[in-house]
Coordinates of C-alpha atoms in Angstrom, one line a residue:
M1 CA 102.1 97.6 106.1
A2 CA 100.0 95.9 104.0
M3 CA 101.3 98.4 105.4
P4 CA 99.9 100.8 107.9
F5 CA 96.2 100.7 107.0
A6 CA 95.1 97.4 108.5
R7 CA 91.4 98.0 108.4
R8 CA 91.4 98.6 104.7
D9 CA 93.7 95.7 103.9
I10 CA 91.3 92.7 104.3
E11 CA 87.9 93.0 102.7
A12 CA 85.1 90.6 101.9
A13 CA 85.2 89.2 98.4
G14 CA 82.8 89.0 95.5
A15 CA 82.5 86.0 93.3
G16 CA 82.6 85.0 89.7
A17 CA 83.8 82.3 86.7
G18 CA 82.4 81.4 83.4
N19 CA 81.9 78.0 81.9
D20 CA 84.2 78.4 78.9
D21 CA 87.5 76.8 79.5
S22 CA 89.5 78.7 76.9
P23 CA 92.2 81.1 78.1
A24 CA 90.5 84.1 76.6
A25 CA 87.2 83.2 78.3
K26 CA 89.0 82.7 81.7
K27 CA 90.6 86.1 81.3
G28 CA 87.5 88.0 80.4
K29 CA 84.7 86.4 82.3
P30 CA 83.9 86.6 86.1
E31 CA 83.7 83.3 88.0
L32 CA 80.5 81.7 89.1
P33 CA 79.2 82.8 92.6
G34 CA 80.7 80.6 95.3
A35 CA 83.5 79.2 93.1
G36 CA 87.1 79.5 94.1
P37 CA 89.8 81.1 92.1
A38 CA 90.5 79.0 89.0
L39 CA 94.2 78.4 89.2
T40 CA 95.8 76.3 86.6
R41 CA 98.1 73.5 87.6
S42 CA 101.2 75.5 86.7
E43 CA 99.9 78.5 88.7
A44 CA 99.2 76.3 91.7
F45 CA 102.7 74.8 91.5
A46 CA 104.3 78.2 91.2
F47 CA 102.4 79.5 94.2
A48 CA 103.4 76.4 96.2
A49 CA 107.0 76.9 95.1
V50 CA 107.1 80.6 96.1
L51 CA 105.5 79.8 99.5
T52 CA 107.9 77.0 100.2
L53 CA 110.9 79.3 99.4
F54 CA 109.6 82.0 101.7
I55 CA 109.0 79.5 104.6
A56 CA 112.5 77.9 104.0
G57 CA 114.1 81.3 104.0
I58 CA 112.4 82.4 107.3
F59 CA 113.3 79.0 108.8
C60 CA 117.0 79.6 107.9
V61 CA 116.9 83.1 109.4
F62 CA 115.6 81.9 112.7
L63 CA 117.8 78.8 112.7
T64 CA 120.9 81.0 112.7
A65 CA 119.5 83.5 115.3
P66 CA 120.8 83.5 118.9
R67 CA 118.6 81.2 121.0
R68 CA 118.0 83.6 123.8
E69 CA 114.2 84.2 124.1
F70 CA 113.8 82.3 120.8
G71 CA 110.2 81.4 121.5
Q72 CA 109.2 85.0 122.0
I73 CA 110.7 86.0 118.6
L74 CA 108.5 83.5 116.8
R75 CA 105.3 85.0 118.2
L76 CA 103.4 87.2 115.8
P77 CA 101.5 90.1 117.3
R78 CA 97.7 89.8 116.6
N79 CA 96.5 92.6 118.9
L80 CA 97.8 95.5 121.0
A81 CA 98.3 93.2 124.0
D82 CA 100.6 91.0 122.0
V83 CA 102.6 94.1 120.8
R84 CA 103.0 95.3 124.4
L85 CA 104.2 91.8 125.5
L86 CA 106.6 91.6 122.6
K87 CA 108.0 95.0 123.4
D88 CA 108.7 94.0 127.0
N89 CA 110.2 90.6 126.0
L90 CA 112.3 91.7 123.0
A91 CA 113.6 95.1 124.1
V92 CA 116.9 93.6 125.4
Y93 CA 117.1 91.1 122.6
A94 CA 116.6 93.7 119.9
R95 CA 119.3 95.8 121.5
D96 CA 121.9 93.0 122.0
Y97 CA 121.3 91.2 118.7
Q98 CA 120.0 94.1 116.6
A99 CA 121.1 92.7 113.2
N100 CA 119.6 89.3 113.8
F101 CA 116.4 90.9 115.1
I102 CA 116.0 93.2 112.1
L103 CA 116.6 90.4 109.7
G104 CA 114.0 88.3 111.4
Y105 CA 111.6 91.2 111.6
C106 CA 112.0 92.1 107.9
S107 CA 111.6 88.5 106.8
I108 CA 108.3 88.0 108.7
Y109 CA 106.9 91.4 107.6
I110 CA 107.7 90.8 104.0
F111 CA 106.2 87.3 104.2
M112 CA 103.0 88.6 105.8
Q113 CA 102.6 91.3 103.1
T114 CA 103.4 89.0 100.2
F115 CA 100.7 86.5 101.2
M116 CA 98.1 89.0 102.5
I117 CA 98.4 87.8 106.1
P118 CA 96.7 90.5 108.3
G119 CA 98.6 92.0 111.2
T120 CA 101.4 94.1 109.7
I121 CA 100.0 97.2 111.5
F122 CA 101.0 95.5 114.8
M123 CA 104.5 94.9 113.4
S124 CA 104.7 98.6 112.5
L125 CA 103.7 99.5 116.0
L126 CA 106.3 97.1 117.4
A127 CA 109.0 98.8 115.2
G128 CA 108.1 102.2 116.7
A129 CA 108.0 100.8 120.2
L130 CA 111.5 99.2 119.9
F131 CA 113.4 101.6 117.6
G132 CA 111.7 105.0 117.8
V133 CA 110.2 107.2 115.1
I134 CA 113.1 107.7 112.7
K135 CA 114.8 104.3 112.8
G136 CA 111.4 102.5 113.2
G137 CA 109.9 104.6 110.4
I138 CA 112.7 103.7 108.0
L139 CA 112.4 100.1 108.9
V140 CA 108.7 100.0 108.3
V141 CA 108.8 101.9 105.0
F142 CA 111.5 99.6 103.7
T143 CA 109.8 96.4 104.7
A144 CA 106.4 97.6 103.6
T145 CA 107.8 98.6 100.2
A146 CA 109.7 95.3 99.9
G147 CA 106.6 93.3 100.9
A148 CA 104.4 95.2 98.5
S149 CA 106.9 94.6 95.7
S150 CA 107.1 90.9 96.5
C151 CA 103.3 90.7 96.4
Y152 CA 103.3 92.6 93.0
F153 CA 105.5 89.9 91.4
V154 CA 103.6 87.0 93.0
S155 CA 100.4 88.5 91.6
K156 CA 102.0 89.0 88.2
L157 CA 102.8 85.3 88.2
I158 CA 99.5 83.8 89.5
G159 CA 97.3 86.6 90.8
R160 CA 94.8 87.2 88.0
P161 CA 92.2 84.5 88.9
L162 CA 92.6 85.3 92.7
V163 CA 92.0 89.0 92.3
S164 CA 89.1 88.4 89.8
W165 CA 87.5 86.2 92.4
L166 CA 88.1 88.3 95.5
W167 CA 87.5 91.8 94.1
P168 CA 85.7 91.6 90.7
E169 CA 84.0 95.0 91.0
K170 CA 87.0 96.8 92.5
L171 CA 89.2 95.4 89.7
R172 CA 86.9 96.7 87.0
Y173 CA 86.8 100.1 88.7
F174 CA 90.5 100.2 89.2
Q175 CA 91.2 99.2 85.5
S176 CA 88.9 102.0 84.2
E177 CA 90.5 104.6 86.5
I178 CA 94.0 103.5 85.4
A179 CA 93.0 103.7 81.7
K180 CA 91.9 107.3 82.2
R181 CA 95.1 108.4 84.0
K182 CA 97.9 106.9 81.9
E183 CA 99.7 110.2 81.5
K184 CA 99.7 111.0 85.2
L185 CA 99.8 107.5 86.6
L186 CA 102.4 108.2 89.3
N187 CA 100.3 111.0 90.7
Y188 CA 97.2 108.8 90.9
M189 CA 99.1 105.9 92.5
L190 CA 100.6 108.3 95.1
F191 CA 97.1 109.5 95.9
L192 CA 96.0 105.9 96.4
R193 CA 98.9 105.0 98.6
I194 CA 98.6 108.0 100.8
T195 CA 94.8 107.9 101.3
P196 CA 92.6 104.9 102.3
T197 CA 90.7 105.1 99.0
L198 CA 91.5 101.5 98.1
P199 CA 92.8 98.7 100.3
N200 CA 96.6 98.4 100.1
T201 CA 96.3 94.6 99.7
F202 CA 94.1 95.1 96.7
I203 CA 96.5 97.7 95.1
N204 CA 99.5 95.3 95.6
M205 CA 97.6 92.4 93.9
A206 CA 95.8 94.3 91.2
S207 CA 98.5 96.6 90.0
P208 CA 100.3 94.1 87.7
I209 CA 97.0 92.9 86.4
V210 CA 96.0 96.3 85.2
D211 CA 99.5 96.9 83.7
I212 CA 100.9 99.4 86.1
P213 CA 104.7 99.4 85.4
F214 CA 106.7 98.3 88.4
H215 CA 108.9 101.4 88.6
I216 CA 105.7 103.5 89.0
F217 CA 104.3 101.1 91.5
F218 CA 107.6 101.0 93.5
A219 CA 108.0 104.8 93.6
A220 CA 104.4 105.4 94.6
T221 CA 104.7 102.8 97.3
L222 CA 108.0 104.0 98.7
V223 CA 106.9 107.6 98.9
G224 CA 103.2 107.2 99.5
L225 CA 103.6 104.9 102.6
I226 CA 105.7 107.5 104.5
P227 CA 102.8 109.5 106.1
A228 CA 100.8 106.5 107.3
S229 CA 104.0 104.7 108.5
Y230 CA 105.0 107.8 110.5
I231 CA 101.5 107.9 112.2
T232 CA 101.8 104.2 113.1
V233 CA 105.4 104.2 114.2
K234 CA 104.8 107.3 116.3
A235 CA 101.9 105.6 118.0
G236 CA 104.2 102.7 118.8
R237 CA 106.2 105.1 121.0
A238 CA 103.2 105.7 123.1
L239 CA 101.9 102.2 123.1
G240 CA 100.6 102.3 126.6
D241 CA 98.2 105.1 125.7
L242 CA 96.8 103.4 122.7
K243 CA 93.5 101.6 123.4
S244 CA 92.6 100.5 119.8
V245 CA 94.1 100.6 116.4
R246 CA 91.0 102.6 115.3
E247 CA 92.5 105.5 117.3
L248 CA 95.4 105.6 114.8
Y249 CA 93.2 106.8 111.9
D250 CA 90.5 109.0 113.4
F251 CA 88.6 111.6 111.4
K252 CA 91.3 114.3 111.8
T253 CA 94.1 112.0 110.7
L254 CA 92.1 110.8 107.6
V255 CA 91.4 114.5 106.6
V256 CA 95.2 115.2 106.8
L257 CA 96.0 112.2 104.7
F258 CA 93.5 113.1 102.1
L259 CA 94.9 116.7 102.0
I260 CA 98.4 115.3 101.5
G261 CA 97.1 112.9 98.9
S262 CA 95.3 115.7 97.1
V263 CA 98.7 117.4 96.5
A264 CA 99.7 114.5 94.4
V265 CA 96.8 114.9 92.0
V266 CA 97.1 118.7 91.6
P267 CA 99.3 118.5 88.5
T268 CA 96.6 116.3 86.8
I269 CA 93.9 118.7 87.7
L270 CA 95.9 121.7 86.4
K271 CA 96.7 119.9 83.2
R272 CA 93.0 119.1 82.5
K273 CA 92.1 122.7 83.2
R274 CA 94.7 123.9 80.7
T275 CA 93.4 121.4 78.1
Y276 CA 89.8 122.6 78.5
E277 CA 90.9 126.2 78.2

């Protein structure tokens, strides 16, 4: 969903890269302002290979799908009007060819989240509109977790220069916070997933770079995305009443999410209190 918090998923980037070409210098120095991410030839090749595999996989999924309203399936929702149109056009298709539709939906959602393509919040709304809160919620949590995991491994392979270029300050902050919370890392990651403290896209990309183990990343993502997914999918059931995606996360909703997220860090606070005593 990304995941559910679309407005925190895409942010403006910083800059950075030093002049030393040694691997140690590249790892430790920010890039020069205005410079792009310094991908090596092997990293660029790996990125192109992964992207090609994803596109080929999606092409095969839609190649085997029933041709009825095929053009409508290929349309990605970019706003609420698109979601409403897709709901009207695909309601019958999703009912008659449910397995094909879900396979296509999952492949597109995972692709978008893996390569940081904005718009997954509209896909989540569409799931709620077509499948309801329970079934749609399960579908969104599954695809969002799978997409985040895919993004994690792509970033582990080639993400360091890209993250250092896009979010240099956030990366340094994140690394220092992770270093301070090694013993209760799952609690901290749950808090980040539940609340809009850091963008989900950044968390997906930066986690392998700051050495967050995948099992912790996966567990925190799977559980932490449930509250926001529920909010988005439930809104999809009342799509006609929704005027803007900003209405999904008003002040009251954000307070509730922070309260839920705070529960995850209570064990850490209690442990620190016992330590000081």
